Structures are given as C-alpha cells and as structure tokens.
Coordinates of C-alpha atoms and ligand atoms in Angstrom, one line a residue:
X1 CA 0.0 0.0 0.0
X2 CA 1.3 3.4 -1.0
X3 CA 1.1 6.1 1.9
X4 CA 1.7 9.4 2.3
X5 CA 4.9 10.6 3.2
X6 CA 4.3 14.5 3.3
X7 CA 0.9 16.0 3.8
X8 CA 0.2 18.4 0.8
X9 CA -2.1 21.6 1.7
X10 CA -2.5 22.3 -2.2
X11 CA -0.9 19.7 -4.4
X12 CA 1.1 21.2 -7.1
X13 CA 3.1 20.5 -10.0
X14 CA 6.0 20.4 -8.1
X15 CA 4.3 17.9 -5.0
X16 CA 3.8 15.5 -7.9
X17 CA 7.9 15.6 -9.0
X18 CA 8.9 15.6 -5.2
X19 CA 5.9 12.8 -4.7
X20 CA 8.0 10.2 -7.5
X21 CA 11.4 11.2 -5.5
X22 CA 9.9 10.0 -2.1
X23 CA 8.5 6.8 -4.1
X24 CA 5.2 7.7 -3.1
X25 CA 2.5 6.6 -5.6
X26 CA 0.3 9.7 -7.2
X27 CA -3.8 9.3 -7.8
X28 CA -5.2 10.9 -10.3
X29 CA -9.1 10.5 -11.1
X30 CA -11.0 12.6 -13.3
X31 CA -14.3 14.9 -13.1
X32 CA -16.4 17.0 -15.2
X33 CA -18.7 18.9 -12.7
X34 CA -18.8 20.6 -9.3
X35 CA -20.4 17.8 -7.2
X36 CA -17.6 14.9 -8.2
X37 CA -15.0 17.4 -7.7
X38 CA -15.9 18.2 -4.4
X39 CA -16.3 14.7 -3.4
X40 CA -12.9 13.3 -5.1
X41 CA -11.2 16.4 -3.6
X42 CA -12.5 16.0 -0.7
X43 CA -11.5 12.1 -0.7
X44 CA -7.4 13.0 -0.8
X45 CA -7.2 12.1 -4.4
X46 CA -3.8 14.0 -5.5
X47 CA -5.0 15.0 -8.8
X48 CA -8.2 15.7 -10.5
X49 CA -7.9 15.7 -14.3
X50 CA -10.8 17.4 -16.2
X51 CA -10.3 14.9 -19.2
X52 CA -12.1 15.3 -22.8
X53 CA -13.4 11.9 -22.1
X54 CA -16.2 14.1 -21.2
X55 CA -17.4 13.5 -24.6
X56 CA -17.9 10.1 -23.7
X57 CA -19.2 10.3 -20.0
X58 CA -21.4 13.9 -20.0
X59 CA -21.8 13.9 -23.8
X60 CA -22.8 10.5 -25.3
X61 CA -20.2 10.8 -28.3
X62 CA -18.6 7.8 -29.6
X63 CA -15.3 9.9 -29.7
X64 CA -13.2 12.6 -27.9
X65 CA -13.1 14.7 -31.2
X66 CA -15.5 16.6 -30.8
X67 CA -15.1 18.5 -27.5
X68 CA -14.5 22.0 -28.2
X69 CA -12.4 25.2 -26.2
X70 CA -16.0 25.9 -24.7
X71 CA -17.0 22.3 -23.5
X72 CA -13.5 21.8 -21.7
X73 CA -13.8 25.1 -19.7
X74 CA -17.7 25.2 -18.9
X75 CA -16.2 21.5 -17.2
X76 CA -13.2 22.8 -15.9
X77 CA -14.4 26.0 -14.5
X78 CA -17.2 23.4 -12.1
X79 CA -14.8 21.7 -11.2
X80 CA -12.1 24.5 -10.1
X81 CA -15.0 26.3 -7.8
X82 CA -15.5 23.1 -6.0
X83 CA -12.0 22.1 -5.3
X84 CA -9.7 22.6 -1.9
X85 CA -6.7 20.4 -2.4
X86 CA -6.2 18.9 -5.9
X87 CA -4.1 20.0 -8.5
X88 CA -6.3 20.5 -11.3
X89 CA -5.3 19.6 -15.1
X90 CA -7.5 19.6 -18.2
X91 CA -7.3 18.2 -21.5
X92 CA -6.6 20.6 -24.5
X93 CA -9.2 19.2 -27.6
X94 CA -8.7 18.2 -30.3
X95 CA -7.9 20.3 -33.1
X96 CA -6.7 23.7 -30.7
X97 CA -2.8 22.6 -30.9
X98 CA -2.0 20.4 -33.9
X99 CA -1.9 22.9 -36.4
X100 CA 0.8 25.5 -35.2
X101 CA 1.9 26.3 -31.9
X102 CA 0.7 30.1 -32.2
X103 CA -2.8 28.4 -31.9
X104 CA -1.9 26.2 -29.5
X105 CA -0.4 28.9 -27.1
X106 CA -3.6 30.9 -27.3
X107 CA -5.9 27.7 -27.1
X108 CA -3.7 27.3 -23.7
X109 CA -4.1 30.6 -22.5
X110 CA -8.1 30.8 -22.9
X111 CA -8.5 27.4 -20.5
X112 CA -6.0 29.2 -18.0
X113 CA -8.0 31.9 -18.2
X114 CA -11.4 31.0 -18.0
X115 CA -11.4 28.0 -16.1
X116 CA -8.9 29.1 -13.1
X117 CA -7.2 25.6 -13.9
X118 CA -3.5 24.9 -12.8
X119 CA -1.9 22.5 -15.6
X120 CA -3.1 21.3 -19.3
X121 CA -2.2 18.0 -20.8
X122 CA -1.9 17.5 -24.2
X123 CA -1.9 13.9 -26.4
X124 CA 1.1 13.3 -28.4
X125 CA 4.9 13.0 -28.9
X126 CA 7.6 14.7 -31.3
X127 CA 4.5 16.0 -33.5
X128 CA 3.2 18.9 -31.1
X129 CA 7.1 19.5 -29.8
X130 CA 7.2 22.9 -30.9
X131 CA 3.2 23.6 -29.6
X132 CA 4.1 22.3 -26.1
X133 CA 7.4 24.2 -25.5
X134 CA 5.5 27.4 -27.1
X135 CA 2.6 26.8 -24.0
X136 CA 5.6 26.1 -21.4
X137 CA 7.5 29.0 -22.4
X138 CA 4.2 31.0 -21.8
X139 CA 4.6 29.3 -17.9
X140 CA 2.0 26.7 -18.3
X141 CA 2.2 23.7 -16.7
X142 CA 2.1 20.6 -19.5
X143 CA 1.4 16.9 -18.7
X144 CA 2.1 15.0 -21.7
X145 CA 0.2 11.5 -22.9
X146 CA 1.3 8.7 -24.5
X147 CA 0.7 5.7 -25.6
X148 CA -3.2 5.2 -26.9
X149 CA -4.0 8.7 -27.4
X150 CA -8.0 8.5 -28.1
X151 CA -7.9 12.0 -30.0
X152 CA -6.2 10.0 -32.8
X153 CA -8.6 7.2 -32.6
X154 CA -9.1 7.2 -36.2
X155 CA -5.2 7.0 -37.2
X156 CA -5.2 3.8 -35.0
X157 CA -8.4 2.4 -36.2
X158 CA -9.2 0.3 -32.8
X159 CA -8.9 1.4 -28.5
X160 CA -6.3 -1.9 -28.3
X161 CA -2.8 -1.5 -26.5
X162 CA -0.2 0.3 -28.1
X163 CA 3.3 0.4 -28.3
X164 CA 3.6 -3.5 -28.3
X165 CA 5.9 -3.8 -31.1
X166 CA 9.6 -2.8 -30.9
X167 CA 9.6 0.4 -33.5
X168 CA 6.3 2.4 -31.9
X169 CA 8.3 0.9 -28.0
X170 CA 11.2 3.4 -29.1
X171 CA 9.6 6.0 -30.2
X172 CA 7.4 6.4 -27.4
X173 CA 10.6 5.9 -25.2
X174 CA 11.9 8.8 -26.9
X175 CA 8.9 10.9 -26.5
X176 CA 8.9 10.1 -23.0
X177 CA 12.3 11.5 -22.4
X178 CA 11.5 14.5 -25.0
X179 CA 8.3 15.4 -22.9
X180 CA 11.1 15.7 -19.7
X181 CA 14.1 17.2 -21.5
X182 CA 11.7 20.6 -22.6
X183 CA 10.3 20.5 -19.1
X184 CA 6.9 19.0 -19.1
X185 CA 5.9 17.7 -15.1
X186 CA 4.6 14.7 -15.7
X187 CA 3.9 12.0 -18.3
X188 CA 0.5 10.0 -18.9
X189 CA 0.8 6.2 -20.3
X190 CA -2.4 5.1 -21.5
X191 CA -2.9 1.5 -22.7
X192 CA 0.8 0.1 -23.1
X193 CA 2.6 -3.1 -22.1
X194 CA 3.1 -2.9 -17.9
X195 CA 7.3 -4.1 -19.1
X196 CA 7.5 -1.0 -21.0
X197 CA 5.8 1.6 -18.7
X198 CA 8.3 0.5 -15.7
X199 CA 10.9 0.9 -18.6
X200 CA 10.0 4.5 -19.3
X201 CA 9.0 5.3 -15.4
X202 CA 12.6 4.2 -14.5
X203 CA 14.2 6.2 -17.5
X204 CA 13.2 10.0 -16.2
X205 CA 12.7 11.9 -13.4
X206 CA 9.0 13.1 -13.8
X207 CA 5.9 11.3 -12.6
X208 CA 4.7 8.4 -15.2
X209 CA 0.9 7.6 -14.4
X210 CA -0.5 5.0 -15.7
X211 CA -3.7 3.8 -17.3
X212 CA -3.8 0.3 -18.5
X213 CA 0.2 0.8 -17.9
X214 CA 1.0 -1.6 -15.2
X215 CA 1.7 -1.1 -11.6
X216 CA 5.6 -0.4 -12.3
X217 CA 4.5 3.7 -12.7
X218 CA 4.5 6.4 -10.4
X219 CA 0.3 6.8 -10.1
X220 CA -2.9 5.9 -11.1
X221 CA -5.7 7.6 -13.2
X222 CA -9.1 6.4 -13.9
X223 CA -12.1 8.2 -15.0
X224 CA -14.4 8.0 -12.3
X225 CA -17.8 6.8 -14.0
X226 CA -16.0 3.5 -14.8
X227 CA -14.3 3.3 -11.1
X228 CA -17.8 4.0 -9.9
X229 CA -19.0 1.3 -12.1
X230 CA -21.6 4.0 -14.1
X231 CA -20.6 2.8 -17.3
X232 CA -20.9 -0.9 -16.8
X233 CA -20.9 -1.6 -20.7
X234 CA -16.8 -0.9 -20.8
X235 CA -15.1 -3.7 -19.6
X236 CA -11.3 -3.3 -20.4
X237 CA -9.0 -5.7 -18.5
X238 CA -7.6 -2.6 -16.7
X239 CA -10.6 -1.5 -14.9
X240 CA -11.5 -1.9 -11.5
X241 CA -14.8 -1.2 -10.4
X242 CA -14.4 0.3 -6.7
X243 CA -18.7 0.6 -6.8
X244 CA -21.9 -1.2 -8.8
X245 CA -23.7 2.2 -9.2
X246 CA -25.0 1.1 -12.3
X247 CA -26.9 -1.0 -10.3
X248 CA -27.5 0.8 -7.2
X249 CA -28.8 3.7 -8.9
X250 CA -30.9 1.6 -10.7
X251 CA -33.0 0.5 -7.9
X252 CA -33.1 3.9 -6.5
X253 CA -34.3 5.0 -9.3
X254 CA -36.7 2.0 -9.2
X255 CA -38.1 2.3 -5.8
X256 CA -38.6 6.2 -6.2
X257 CA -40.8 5.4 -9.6
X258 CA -42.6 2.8 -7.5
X259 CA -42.9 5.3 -4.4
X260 CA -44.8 7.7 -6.9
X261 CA -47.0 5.7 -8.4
X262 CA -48.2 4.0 -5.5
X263 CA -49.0 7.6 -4.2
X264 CA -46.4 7.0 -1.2
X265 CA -43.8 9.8 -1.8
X266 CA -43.7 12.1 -0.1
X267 CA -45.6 11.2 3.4
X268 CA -46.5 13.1 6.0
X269 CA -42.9 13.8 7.2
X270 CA -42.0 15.0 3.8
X271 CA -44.5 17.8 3.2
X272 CA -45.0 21.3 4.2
Ligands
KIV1 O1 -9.7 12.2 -21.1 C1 -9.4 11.4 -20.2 O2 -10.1 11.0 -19.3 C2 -8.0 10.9 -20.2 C3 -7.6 9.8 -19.3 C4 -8.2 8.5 -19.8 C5 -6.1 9.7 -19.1 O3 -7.2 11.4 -21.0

C-alpha cells in the first residue's frame, strides 16, 4: 500500500515531482462537474484531471473529437469552484494545438484563463514538440500523454494497446524523455505493455501515471464513472470497479418510480 509521506495543503506540480522522488504513488481520477469534484477532492485524491473523455461520460459521443475550447472550460471551470486540495489539469481538444503552436499557445491561454485551472495535458509526442514548448515558455504547466491517445482514434483504427511492437516501444521511449528534457511535469501512459511503462517510469525523473500501464508507474488515473461502475458496458481488462452504481442507482431510481406511483412519496414527514 502506498502512503503518504508528506501531507500536501494544495498539491502542485511540483508535490507531484517531489511525490515520485519519495517513491510515493500519485492518484489521479477525473471529473467533469462541481459535485464529483468536491467529493474526489474531498477524498485526498492528489489529482483531478478534467479529461475530454467528457465526450464520452457527460456527452454521449462515440469519440473525444468533438469537444471544443467551450466544452473543456464550462467543465473545468465546475470543477475549479469546487476544489480545496487537488491539482487540477485539463485536456486541451482536439484540433486547438496540432496545427501551429501560435494556436496552440492561445488555445492554452483561454483554458488558464477562463477556467482558473493549474496545468493542461496534451496527447502526443515529437508532433506537437514545438506547440508544447510554445505553452511552457508561456509558464504553463504541461502533462504529456502517451501511448493510446483517443484523440487519434481514427489513425489507430481500434482502442487496443499500443506500443507493443519494438519500432512504436522506441519512439514512445523517446517521447517520453523528450516530454522531460523541454520540461513537461509529468507524463501520462495510456494503454501500453506494464514491461515498457516501468521501462519509461525508470528512465526519467518526472511522474509516469499510468492507465492500463501496469503497476511499475508512479500513479494511477481512472475516469471516475467507470471506477464507480456508471458505465458498466466498458469492460477493459484494466478497470476496477471500486462501486456497482450502475446497479444501485438503478434501484433507486426503481423504488422512487414505484414510491410515486403508488401515491407513497412524499408522506406526512416529507411535506409542508
Ligand atoms: O480524457 C481522459 O479522461 C484521459 C484519461 C483517460 C487519461 O485522458
């Protein structure tokens, strides 16, 4: 079990870096909206990342693409009035950093702005180089991420683990220590063999968290509808359901239905 060995008022980018030096294991979950943040803040969790899988979870798209600027602040924004602790990072979408780094910069600067978020993370290796450094320069936090990147869903053609065979293991390798050398704080691994995660954890000095990566990385992120066991249709091997609320929520909703129609909510406690 991974404890804490310094208690963190505010996490930072910096408690994250110091948090891989003292071997102690990061947690990273993500939110969309006020009420989870509060409650995963609340909860200790290190890091709160405000992912574009909010397509998926708030949205009902099939695919990260189509998130915009808007979307990703209108989240972010919730879930910055909500939290104490955390460090907050959000996903730049697709399409507001590929094409120059100009763009990128001012894509960057918007989020910062509007959303009072602390950190960005943005999908993607040697490609967006000249993007990311353009955004640090500016004094932006970056997380990068590796490894199954889902805004380029349609490049890969399926969501199955990356990285498996020896040319794409090098290059993300490279990445990896590319993302550190222009001064990136930390490094997300989504979807690759566990042998080559530890690899890349061991081979730089700034946090590697994993998903689908293995327990040989520095932390953990999850998006919390699956954790919570929301979305009990996606089943990948590296999930762990920490709730059935799928279920439980269910029957609540179930038993309130039933409650109404039966004329026995509210009763005499319950009204004015
Ligand atoms: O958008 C997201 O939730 C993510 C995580 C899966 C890492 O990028």
């Amino acid at each position: 079990m991974s404890v804490a060995k310094k208690q963190y008022k505010r996490v930072t980018v910096k408690s994250l870096v110091e948090m891989k030096a003292n071997n102690e294991k990061i947690s990273m979950l993500t939110a969309y909206d006020y009420t989870m943040a509060s409650i995963v803040d609340g909860a200790g969790i290190d890091t709160i990342l405000v992912g574009d899988s909010a397509a998926n979870t708030m949205a009902g798209y099939e695919t990260t693409l189509p998130m915009t600027l808007d979307h990703m602040i209108y989240h972010a924004s919730s879930v910055v009035r909500a939290i104490k602790r955390a460090l907050v990072v959000v996903d730049l979408p697709f399409g507001t950093y590929q094409s120059d780094p100009k763009e990128a910069l001012r894509s960057a600067i918007r989020i910062m702005k509007e959303s009072g978020a602390h950190a960005l993370k943005l999908e993607g290796g040697k490609e967006i180089k000249e993007s990311i450094k353009r955004i640090l320069n500016a004094g932006i936090p970056v997380m990068g991420h590796l490894g199954l990147t889902p805004q380029s869903i349609y490049k890969f053609g399926t969501y199955t683990v990356r990285a498996k065979e020896e040319e794409e293991a090098e290059k993300l390798k490279a990445d990896a220590k590319m993302l550190e050398k222009i001064g990136c704080f930390a490094v997300v691994l989504e979807k690759v063999p566990a042998k080559l995660a530890k690899e890349v954890a061991e081979s730089i000095s700034i946090p590697v968290i994993g998903i689908g990566a293995g327990n040989g990385v520095d932390g953990q992120v999850l998006v919390v509808h699956d954790m919570l066991g929301m979305t009990h249709e996606f089943n990948p091997r590296f999930l762990r359901r920490y709730l059935d609320l799928h279920t439980e929520m269910t029957s609540a909703f179930q038993a309130y239905h039933k409650d109404v129609k039966a004329g026995e909510f509210p009763n005499e406690n319950e009204q004015y």
